Each structure stands twice: as C-alpha cells, then as structure tokens.
CSV table of C-alpha atoms in Angstrom, one decimal:
chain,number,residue,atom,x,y,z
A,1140,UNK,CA,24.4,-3.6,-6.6
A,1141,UNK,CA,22.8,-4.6,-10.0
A,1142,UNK,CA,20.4,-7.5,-8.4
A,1143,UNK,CA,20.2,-8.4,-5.1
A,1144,UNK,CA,20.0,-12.0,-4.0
A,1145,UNK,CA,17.0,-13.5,-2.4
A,1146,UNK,CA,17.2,-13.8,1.1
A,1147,UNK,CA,16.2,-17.1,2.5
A,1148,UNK,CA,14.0,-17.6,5.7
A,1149,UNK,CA,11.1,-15.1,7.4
A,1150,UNK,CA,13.0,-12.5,8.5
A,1151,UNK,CA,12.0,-8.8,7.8
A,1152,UNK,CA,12.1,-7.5,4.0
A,1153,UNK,CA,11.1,-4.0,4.1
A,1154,UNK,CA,11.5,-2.0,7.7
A,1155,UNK,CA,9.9,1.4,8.3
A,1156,UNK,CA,11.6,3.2,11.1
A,1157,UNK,CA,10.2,7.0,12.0
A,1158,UNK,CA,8.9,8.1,9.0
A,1159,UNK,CA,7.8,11.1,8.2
A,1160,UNK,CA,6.1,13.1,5.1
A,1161,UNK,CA,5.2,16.5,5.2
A,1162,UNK,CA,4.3,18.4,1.9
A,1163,UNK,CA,4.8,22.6,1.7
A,1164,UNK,CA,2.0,25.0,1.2
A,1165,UNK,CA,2.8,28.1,0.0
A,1166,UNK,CA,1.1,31.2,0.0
A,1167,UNK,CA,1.8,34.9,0.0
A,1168,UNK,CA,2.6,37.2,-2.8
A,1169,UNK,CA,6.2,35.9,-3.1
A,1170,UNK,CA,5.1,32.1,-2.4
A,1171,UNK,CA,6.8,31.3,0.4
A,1172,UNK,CA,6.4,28.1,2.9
A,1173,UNK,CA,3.2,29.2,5.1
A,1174,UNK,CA,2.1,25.9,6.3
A,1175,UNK,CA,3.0,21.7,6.0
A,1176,UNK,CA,0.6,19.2,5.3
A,1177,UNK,CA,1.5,16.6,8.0
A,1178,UNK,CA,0.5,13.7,5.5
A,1179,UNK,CA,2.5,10.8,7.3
A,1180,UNK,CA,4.2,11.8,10.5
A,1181,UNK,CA,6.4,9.6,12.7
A,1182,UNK,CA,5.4,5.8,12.1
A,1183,UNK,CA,7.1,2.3,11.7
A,1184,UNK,CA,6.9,-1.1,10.9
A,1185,UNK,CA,7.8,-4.1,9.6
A,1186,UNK,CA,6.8,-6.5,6.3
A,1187,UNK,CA,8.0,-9.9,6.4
A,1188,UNK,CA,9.1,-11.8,3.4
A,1189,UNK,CA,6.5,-13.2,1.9
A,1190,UNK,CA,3.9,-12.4,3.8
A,1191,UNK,CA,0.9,-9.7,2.9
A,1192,UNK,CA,0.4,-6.8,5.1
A,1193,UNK,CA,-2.9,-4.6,4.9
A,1194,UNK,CA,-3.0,-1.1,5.2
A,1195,UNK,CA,-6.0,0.6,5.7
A,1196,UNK,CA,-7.7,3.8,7.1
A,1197,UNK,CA,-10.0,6.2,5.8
A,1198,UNK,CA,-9.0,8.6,2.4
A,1199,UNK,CA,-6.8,11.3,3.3
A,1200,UNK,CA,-4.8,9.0,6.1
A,1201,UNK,CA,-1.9,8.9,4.3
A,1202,UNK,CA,-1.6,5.6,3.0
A,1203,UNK,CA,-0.8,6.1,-0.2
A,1204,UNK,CA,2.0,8.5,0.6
A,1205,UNK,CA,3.5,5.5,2.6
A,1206,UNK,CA,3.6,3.8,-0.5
A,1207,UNK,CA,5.0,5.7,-2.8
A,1208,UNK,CA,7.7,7.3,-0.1
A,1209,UNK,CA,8.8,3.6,0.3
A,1210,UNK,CA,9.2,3.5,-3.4
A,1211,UNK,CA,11.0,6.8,-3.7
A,1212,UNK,CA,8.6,8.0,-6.1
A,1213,UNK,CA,7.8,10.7,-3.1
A,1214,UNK,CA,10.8,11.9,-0.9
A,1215,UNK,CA,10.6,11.0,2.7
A,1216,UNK,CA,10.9,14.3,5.0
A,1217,UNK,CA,13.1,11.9,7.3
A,1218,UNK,CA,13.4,8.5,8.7
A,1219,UNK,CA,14.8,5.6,7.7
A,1220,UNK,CA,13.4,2.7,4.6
A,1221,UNK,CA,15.6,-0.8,4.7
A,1222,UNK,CA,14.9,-3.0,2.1
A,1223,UNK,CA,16.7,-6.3,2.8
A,1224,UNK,CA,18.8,-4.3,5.3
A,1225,UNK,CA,19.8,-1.9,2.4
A,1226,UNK,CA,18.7,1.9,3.7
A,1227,UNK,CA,16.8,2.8,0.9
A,1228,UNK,CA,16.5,6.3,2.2
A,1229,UNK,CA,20.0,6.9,1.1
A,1230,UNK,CA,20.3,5.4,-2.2
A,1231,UNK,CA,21.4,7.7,-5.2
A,1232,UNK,CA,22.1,7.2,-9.3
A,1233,UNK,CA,22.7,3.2,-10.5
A,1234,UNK,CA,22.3,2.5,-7.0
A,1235,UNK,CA,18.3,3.8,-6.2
A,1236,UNK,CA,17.6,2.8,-10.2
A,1237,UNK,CA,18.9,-0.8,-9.4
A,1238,UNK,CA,17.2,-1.5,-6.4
A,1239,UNK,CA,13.5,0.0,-8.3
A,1240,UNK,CA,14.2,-3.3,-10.0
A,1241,UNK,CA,13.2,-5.3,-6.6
A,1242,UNK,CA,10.2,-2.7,-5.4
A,1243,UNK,CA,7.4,-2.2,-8.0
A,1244,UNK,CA,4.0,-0.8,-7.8
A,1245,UNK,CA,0.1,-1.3,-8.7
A,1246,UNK,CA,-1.4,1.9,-9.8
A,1247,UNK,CA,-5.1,2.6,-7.8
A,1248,UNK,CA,-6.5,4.3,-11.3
A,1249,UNK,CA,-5.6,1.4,-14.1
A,1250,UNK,CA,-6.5,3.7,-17.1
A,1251,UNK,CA,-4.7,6.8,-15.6
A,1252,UNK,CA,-1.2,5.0,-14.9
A,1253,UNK,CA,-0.8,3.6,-19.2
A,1254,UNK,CA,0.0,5.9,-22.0
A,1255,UNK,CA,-2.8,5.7,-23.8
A,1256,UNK,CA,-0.9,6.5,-27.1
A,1257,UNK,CA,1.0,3.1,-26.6
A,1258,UNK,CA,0.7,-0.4,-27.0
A,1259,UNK,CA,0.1,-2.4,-23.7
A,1260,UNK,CA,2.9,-4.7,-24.9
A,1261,UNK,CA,4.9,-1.7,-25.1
A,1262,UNK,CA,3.7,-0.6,-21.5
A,1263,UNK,CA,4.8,-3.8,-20.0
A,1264,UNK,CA,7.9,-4.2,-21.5
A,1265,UNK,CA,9.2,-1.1,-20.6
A,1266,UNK,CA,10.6,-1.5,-17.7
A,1267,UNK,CA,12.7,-4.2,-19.4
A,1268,UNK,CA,14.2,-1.5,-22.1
A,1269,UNK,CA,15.0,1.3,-19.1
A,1270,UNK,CA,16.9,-1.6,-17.0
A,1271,UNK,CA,18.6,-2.7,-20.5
A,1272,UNK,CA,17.3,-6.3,-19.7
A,1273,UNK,CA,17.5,-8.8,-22.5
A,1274,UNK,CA,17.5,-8.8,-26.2
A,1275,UNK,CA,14.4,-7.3,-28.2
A,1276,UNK,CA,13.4,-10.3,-28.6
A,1277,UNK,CA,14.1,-11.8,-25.2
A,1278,UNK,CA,11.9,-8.8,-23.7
A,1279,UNK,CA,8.7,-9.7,-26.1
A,1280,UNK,CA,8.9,-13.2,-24.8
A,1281,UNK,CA,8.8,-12.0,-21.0
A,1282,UNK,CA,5.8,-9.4,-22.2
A,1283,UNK,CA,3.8,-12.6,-23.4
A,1284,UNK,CA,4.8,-14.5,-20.4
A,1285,UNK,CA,3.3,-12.0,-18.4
A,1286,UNK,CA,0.1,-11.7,-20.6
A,1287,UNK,CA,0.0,-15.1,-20.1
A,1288,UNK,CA,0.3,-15.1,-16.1
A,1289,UNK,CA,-2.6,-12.8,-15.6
A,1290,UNK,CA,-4.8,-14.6,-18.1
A,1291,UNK,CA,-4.6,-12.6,-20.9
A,1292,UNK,CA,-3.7,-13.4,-24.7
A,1293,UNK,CA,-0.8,-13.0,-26.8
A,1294,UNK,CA,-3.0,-10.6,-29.6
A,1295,UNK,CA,-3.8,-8.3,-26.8
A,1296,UNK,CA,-0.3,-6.8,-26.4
A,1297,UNK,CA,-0.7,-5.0,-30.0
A,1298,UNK,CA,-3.9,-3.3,-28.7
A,1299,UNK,CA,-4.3,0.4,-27.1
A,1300,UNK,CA,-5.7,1.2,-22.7
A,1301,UNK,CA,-8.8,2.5,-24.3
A,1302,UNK,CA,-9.7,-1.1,-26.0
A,1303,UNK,CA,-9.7,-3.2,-22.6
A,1304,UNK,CA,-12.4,-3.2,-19.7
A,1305,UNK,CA,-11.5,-1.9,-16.1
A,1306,UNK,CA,-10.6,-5.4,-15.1
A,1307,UNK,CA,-8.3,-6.0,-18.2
A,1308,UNK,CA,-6.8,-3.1,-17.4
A,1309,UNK,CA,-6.0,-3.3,-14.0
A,1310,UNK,CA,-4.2,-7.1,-14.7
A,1311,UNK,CA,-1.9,-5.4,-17.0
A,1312,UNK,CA,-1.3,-3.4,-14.5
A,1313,UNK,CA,-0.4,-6.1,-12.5
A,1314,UNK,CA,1.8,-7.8,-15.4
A,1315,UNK,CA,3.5,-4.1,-15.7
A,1316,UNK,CA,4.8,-4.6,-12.3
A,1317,UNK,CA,5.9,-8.2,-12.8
A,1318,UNK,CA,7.9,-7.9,-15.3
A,1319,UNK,CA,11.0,-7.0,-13.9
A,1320,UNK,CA,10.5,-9.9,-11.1
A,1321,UNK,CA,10.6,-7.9,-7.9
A,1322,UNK,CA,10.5,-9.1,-4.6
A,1323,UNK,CA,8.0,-6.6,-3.1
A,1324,UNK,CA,5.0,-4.9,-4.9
A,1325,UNK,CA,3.0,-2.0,-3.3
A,1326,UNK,CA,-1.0,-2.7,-4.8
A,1327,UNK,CA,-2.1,0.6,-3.8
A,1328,UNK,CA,-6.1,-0.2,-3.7
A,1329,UNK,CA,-5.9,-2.4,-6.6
A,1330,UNK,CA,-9.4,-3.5,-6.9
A,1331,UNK,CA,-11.1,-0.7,-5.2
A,1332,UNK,CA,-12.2,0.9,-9.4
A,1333,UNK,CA,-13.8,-2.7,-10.2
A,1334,UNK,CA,-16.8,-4.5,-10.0
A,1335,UNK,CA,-17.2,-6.7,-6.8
A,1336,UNK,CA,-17.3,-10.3,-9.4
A,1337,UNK,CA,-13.8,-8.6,-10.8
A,1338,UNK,CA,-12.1,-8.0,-7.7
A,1339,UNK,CA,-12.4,-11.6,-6.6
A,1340,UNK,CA,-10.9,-12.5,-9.5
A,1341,UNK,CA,-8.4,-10.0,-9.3
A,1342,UNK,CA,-7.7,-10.5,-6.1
A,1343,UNK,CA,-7.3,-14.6,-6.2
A,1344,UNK,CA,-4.6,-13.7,-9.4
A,1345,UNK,CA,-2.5,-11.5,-6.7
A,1346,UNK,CA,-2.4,-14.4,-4.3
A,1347,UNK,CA,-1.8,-17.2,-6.7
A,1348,UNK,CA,1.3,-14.5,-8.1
A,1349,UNK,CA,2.5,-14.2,-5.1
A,1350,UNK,CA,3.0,-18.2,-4.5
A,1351,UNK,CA,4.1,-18.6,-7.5
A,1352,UNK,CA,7.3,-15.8,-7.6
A,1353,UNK,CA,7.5,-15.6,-3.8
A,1354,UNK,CA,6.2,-11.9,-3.5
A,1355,UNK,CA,6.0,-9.6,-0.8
A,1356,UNK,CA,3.3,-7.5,-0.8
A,1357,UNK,CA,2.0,-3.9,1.2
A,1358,UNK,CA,-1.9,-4.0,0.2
A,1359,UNK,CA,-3.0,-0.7,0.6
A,1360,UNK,CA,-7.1,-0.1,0.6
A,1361,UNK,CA,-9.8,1.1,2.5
A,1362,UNK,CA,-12.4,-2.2,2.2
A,1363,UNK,CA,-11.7,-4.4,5.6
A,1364,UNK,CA,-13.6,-7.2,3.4
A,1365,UNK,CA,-11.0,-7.3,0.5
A,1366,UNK,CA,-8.2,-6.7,3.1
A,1367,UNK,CA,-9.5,-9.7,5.7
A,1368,UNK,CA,-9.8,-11.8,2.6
A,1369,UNK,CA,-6.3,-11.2,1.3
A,1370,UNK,CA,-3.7,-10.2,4.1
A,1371,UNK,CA,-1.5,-11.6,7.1
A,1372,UNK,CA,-1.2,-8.8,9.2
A,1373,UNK,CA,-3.4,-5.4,9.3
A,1374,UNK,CA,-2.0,-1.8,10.1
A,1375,UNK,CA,-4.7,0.8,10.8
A,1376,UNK,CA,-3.9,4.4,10.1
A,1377,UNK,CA,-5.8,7.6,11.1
A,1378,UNK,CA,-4.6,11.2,10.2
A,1379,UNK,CA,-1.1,10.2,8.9
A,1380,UNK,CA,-0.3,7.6,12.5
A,1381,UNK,CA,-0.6,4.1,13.1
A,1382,UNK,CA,-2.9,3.3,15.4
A,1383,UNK,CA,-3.0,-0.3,15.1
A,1384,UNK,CA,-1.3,-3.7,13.9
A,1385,UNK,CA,-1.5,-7.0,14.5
A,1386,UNK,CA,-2.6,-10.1,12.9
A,1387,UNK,CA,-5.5,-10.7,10.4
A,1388,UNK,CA,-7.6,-12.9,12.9
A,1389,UNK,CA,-6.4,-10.8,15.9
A,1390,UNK,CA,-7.7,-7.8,14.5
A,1391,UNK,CA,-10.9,-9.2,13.2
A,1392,UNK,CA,-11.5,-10.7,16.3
A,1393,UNK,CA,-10.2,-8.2,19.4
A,1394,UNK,CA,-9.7,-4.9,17.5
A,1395,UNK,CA,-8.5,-2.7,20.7
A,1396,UNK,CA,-8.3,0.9,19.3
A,1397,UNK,CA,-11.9,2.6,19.0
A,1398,UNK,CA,-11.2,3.6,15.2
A,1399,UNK,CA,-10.8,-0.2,14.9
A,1400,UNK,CA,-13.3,-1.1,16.4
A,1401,UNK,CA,-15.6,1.9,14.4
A,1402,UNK,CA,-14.3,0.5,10.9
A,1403,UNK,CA,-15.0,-2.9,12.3
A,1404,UNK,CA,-18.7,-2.2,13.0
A,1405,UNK,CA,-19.4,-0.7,9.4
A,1406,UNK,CA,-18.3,-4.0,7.6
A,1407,UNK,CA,-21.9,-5.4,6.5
A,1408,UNK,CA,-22.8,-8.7,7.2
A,1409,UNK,CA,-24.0,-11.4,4.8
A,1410,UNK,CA,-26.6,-12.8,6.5
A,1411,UNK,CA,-29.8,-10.3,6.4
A,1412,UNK,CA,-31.4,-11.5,9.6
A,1413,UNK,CA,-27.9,-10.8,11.9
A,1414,UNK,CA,-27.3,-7.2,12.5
A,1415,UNK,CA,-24.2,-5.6,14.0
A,1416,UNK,CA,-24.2,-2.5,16.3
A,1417,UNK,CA,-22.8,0.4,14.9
A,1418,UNK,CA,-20.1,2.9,16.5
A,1419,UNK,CA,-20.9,5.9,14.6
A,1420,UNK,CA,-17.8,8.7,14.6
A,1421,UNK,CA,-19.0,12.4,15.4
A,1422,UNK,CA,-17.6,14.9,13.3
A,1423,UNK,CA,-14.9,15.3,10.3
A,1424,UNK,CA,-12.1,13.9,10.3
A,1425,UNK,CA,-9.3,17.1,11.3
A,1426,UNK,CA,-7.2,18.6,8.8
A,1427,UNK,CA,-3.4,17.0,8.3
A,1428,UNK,CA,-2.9,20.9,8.0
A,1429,UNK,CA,-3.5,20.7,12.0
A,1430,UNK,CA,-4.0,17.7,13.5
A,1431,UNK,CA,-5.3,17.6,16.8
A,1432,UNK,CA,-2.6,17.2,19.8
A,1433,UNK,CA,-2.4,14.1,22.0
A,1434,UNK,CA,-4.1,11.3,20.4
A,1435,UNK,CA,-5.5,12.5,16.7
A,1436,UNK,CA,-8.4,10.6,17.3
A,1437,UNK,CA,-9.1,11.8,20.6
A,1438,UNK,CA,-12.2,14.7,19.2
A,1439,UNK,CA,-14.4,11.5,17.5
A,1440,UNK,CA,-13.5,9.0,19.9
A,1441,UNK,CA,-16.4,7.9,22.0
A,1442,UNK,CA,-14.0,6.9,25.1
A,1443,UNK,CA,-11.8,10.0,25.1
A,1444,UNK,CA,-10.2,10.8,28.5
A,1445,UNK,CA,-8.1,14.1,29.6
A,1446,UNK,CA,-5.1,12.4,28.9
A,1447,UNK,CA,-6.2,12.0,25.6
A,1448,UNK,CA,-6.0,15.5,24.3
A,1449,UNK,CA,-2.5,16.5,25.6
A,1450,UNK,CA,-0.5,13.3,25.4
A,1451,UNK,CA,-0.1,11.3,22.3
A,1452,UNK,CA,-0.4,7.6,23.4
A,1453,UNK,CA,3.1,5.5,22.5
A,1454,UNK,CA,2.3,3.1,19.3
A,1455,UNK,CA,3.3,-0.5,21.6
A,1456,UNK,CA,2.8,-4.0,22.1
A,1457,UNK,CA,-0.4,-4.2,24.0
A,1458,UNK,CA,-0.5,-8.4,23.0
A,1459,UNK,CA,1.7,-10.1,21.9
A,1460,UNK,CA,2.6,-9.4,17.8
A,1461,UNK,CA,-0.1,-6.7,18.6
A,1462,UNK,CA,0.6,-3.3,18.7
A,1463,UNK,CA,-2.0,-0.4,19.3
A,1464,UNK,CA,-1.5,3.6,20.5
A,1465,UNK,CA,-4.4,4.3,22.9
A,1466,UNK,CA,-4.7,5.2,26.5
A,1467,UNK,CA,-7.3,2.9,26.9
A,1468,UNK,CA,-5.1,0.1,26.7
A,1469,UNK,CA,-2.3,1.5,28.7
C-alpha cells in the first residue's frame, strides 16, 4: 500500500461515520481522569473527490479537531475514517505512514508550523526525505517546482521563516503540503492570519492548485465570506455537532438551522445604504466540558421549544443534498 491509485469519477473520497473526540482532564492529587472534554461528539459526512467542502462554526466548535483526527495527527475516541474506502481508523506502521502520503495539511499559524532554524527549502522538501522519495537531487527539483507553483522564486528556498511576510509564509505552507502530491489537503483557516488583499490572493492560488493536481480539499474557517467564495458544499458546527450541510448556494440562500441563520445575519454587506437584520445570540456559548442536553443550541436559540432541551434533534435530510438537526424542521 505504498501509493494508492487515483480513483476516477465523483464518488466519495473521504467518509466520516460517528466520530467522536473526547480529550481527558485530570485532576486530584494522584491525576486521575475527572472529566472529558466532548470536543467532537458523534458526527458524519462525506467529501467528494474534487470538490471543496467548508467547515465552519464558531472557535471552540471543534473544527480543527476534525481535521487533525482525520489526519491521525489526533486519535479518534471512536468511529470510523475511509479514505478511498480504506478505514483510516485502523491503519498502523508502513501502512498509516503510506497513506499520510495522500492526506496533507495547511497549518492555521504559518510562522508557528516551520522550524525557524531551517531553510524553507529544507522545510518543503522534507516530506520527500521521510517517504525516501527521489534522489537529492530529484527532491530539490520538486522543492523549486513547488516554489514555483505558489509564485515564489528559486533564491527564496536558501532563506530562513523569519525573512518572509505572513503571506509568503503561509504559500510555503501551501507548497509544504504539495509536495508529496496528495489527493486531499485539510487548510485549517489558511487565510484567517492575513491581510484581506493577501487572502484573495491566497485563496485564488488554492483553487487554481486544486485544478491543476485534482485536489480535494476540507476548508476549515470561521469567515462565511472566504468560505462562500471558495467551497461547494458548507457543514455548520456548534459545540463539537453538525448542525447543518448542504450546498454553497442552498445554504446562502435557505439556511434552516437558527445558528445558520445567526452566522448568516452577521456577514456585512458591501453596499453601505442596504442593511441586514441581525439575529443576536443570548449568552456564551456552553462548555464542551458539559454541553447542554437535547439540542446544544437549544439555551441561545431564539425558537427553542420543550422538545428542544431533552431530545437531541437527528442530523437528516430535510431537502434534498440538505441535511440540518433541528426540531423546527422536523
């Protein structure tokens, strides 16, 4: 299982089924398990090949903890990870080291995620060296080639992370991760650090990638404007559930879950002489340490019925290739 073959066609590439993600906290005298952090609990889905899918919700949801448990860079608690029909979940050794080849991600902090003591060329190339791919000289080549993709120069790859603006940094970055040529990439709020004239530009380089090599991609941020501008389909997350997915212009235009529909009405609005109602959300958001029962959003949620705080709403297709948990819609 050295390299898997590119599957042809639309058919799923990565499929979430019942994850979960609890961390530990400890406390006492002799440190013992006190309390779990329900940072992702219970939630699936699907990516298609080639397509972008958008995952947002507010800090603290848990969307970053999907994307690195999909990676195995954080181990799922249970459920089940397929990539290309291959349960990630299980993988060990050559076999988990083999298929990192294939799933790669974009660090949120661009400065934070490079040794600052190396080279970027180094940086970028090393994924090459730990997978033993190529000749020295075969792996410099692809480190240029890379440089070369995300608009950067070939003198650049001798300098240091501390020489290079927040934009520079963030496309190696991006080059880091292409590299070894994956099939999916997890940009875990790539652009969210940058100037608003960067991200566009950083943001037009991920989609003219992705044409290019055929990418799959999970975009995970919290900006409905940079997710709208970039993504196919939207999932909404609140206090470590999905409570929404469906298609970019479904979303935009019939959001059905209140938290949507909140999110929705903070989005400002180009045009100074329009203004947009706003759905303003009482409260905090609860603590993952103890989330509410029934639906998690039920204690902000301007619509909230009985059913809503004992019975947690099924996450289903309300619409067709839309899915929502609410008890409104039912």
């Amino acid at each position: 299982m050295t390299d898997l073959a590119r599957s042809s066609g639309n058919g799923n590439l990565i499929e979430v089924r019942e994850l979960v993600k609890y961390f530990p906290v400890y406390g006492g005298i002799m440190r013992h398990v006190v309390d779990w952090v329900k940072a992702v609990d219970n939630i699936s889905f699907n990516i298609k090949e080639g397509e972008t899918v958008g995952l947002v919700g507010e800090s603290g949801c848990g969307k970053t903890t999907v994307g690195r448990t999909l990676l195995r860079l954080i181990e799922p608690t249970s459920g089940t990870i397929l990539f290309d029909k291959v349960n990630v979940s299980k993988l060990k050794g050559k076999d988990l080291k083999a298929m990192r080849r294939n799933m790669q991600l974009i660090f949120q902090d661009p400065y934070a995620s490079l040794d600052p003591r190396m080279p970027i060329g180094e940086s970028i190339g090393e994924g090459l060296k730990i997978h033993n791919i190529g000749t020295s000289r075969q792996r410099f080549e692809t480190v240029l080639e890379m440089l070369h993709k995300v608009g950067m120069e070939d003198y650049h790859a001798r300098r240091y992370p501390h020489e290079f603006s927040g934009g520079q940094r963030q496309r190696i970055g991006i080059a880091r991760a292409l590299a070894l040529r994956p099939r999916f990439i997890i940009a875990d709020e790539p652009v969210s650090a940058l100037d608003v004239s960067i991200q566009s530009q950083v943001l037009n380089l991920l989609k003219d990638l992705q044409r290019e090599y055929h990418l799959t991609y999970l975009f995970i941020a919290h900006n409905l404007g940079v997710v709208e501008h970039v993504s196919d389909r939207v999932a909404v997350m609140y206090l470590g559930k999905m409570v929404e997915m469906t298609t970019r212009s479904d979303l935009f235009r019939n959001p059905l879950h209140p938290y949507t529909q909140a999110l929705m009405s903070a989005i400002p609005i180009p045009d100074p002489t329009l203004k947009r109602e706003r759905i303003i959300l009482k409260g905090d958001v609860p603590s993952p340490l103890n989330p509410p029962s029934g639906c998690r959003f039920h204690p902000r949620c301007p619509f909230a019925m009985d059913i809503c705080s004992h019975d947690e709403p099924p996450f289903r297709e309300a619409l067709p290739d839309h899915k929502v948990a609410c008890w409104l819609v039912e």
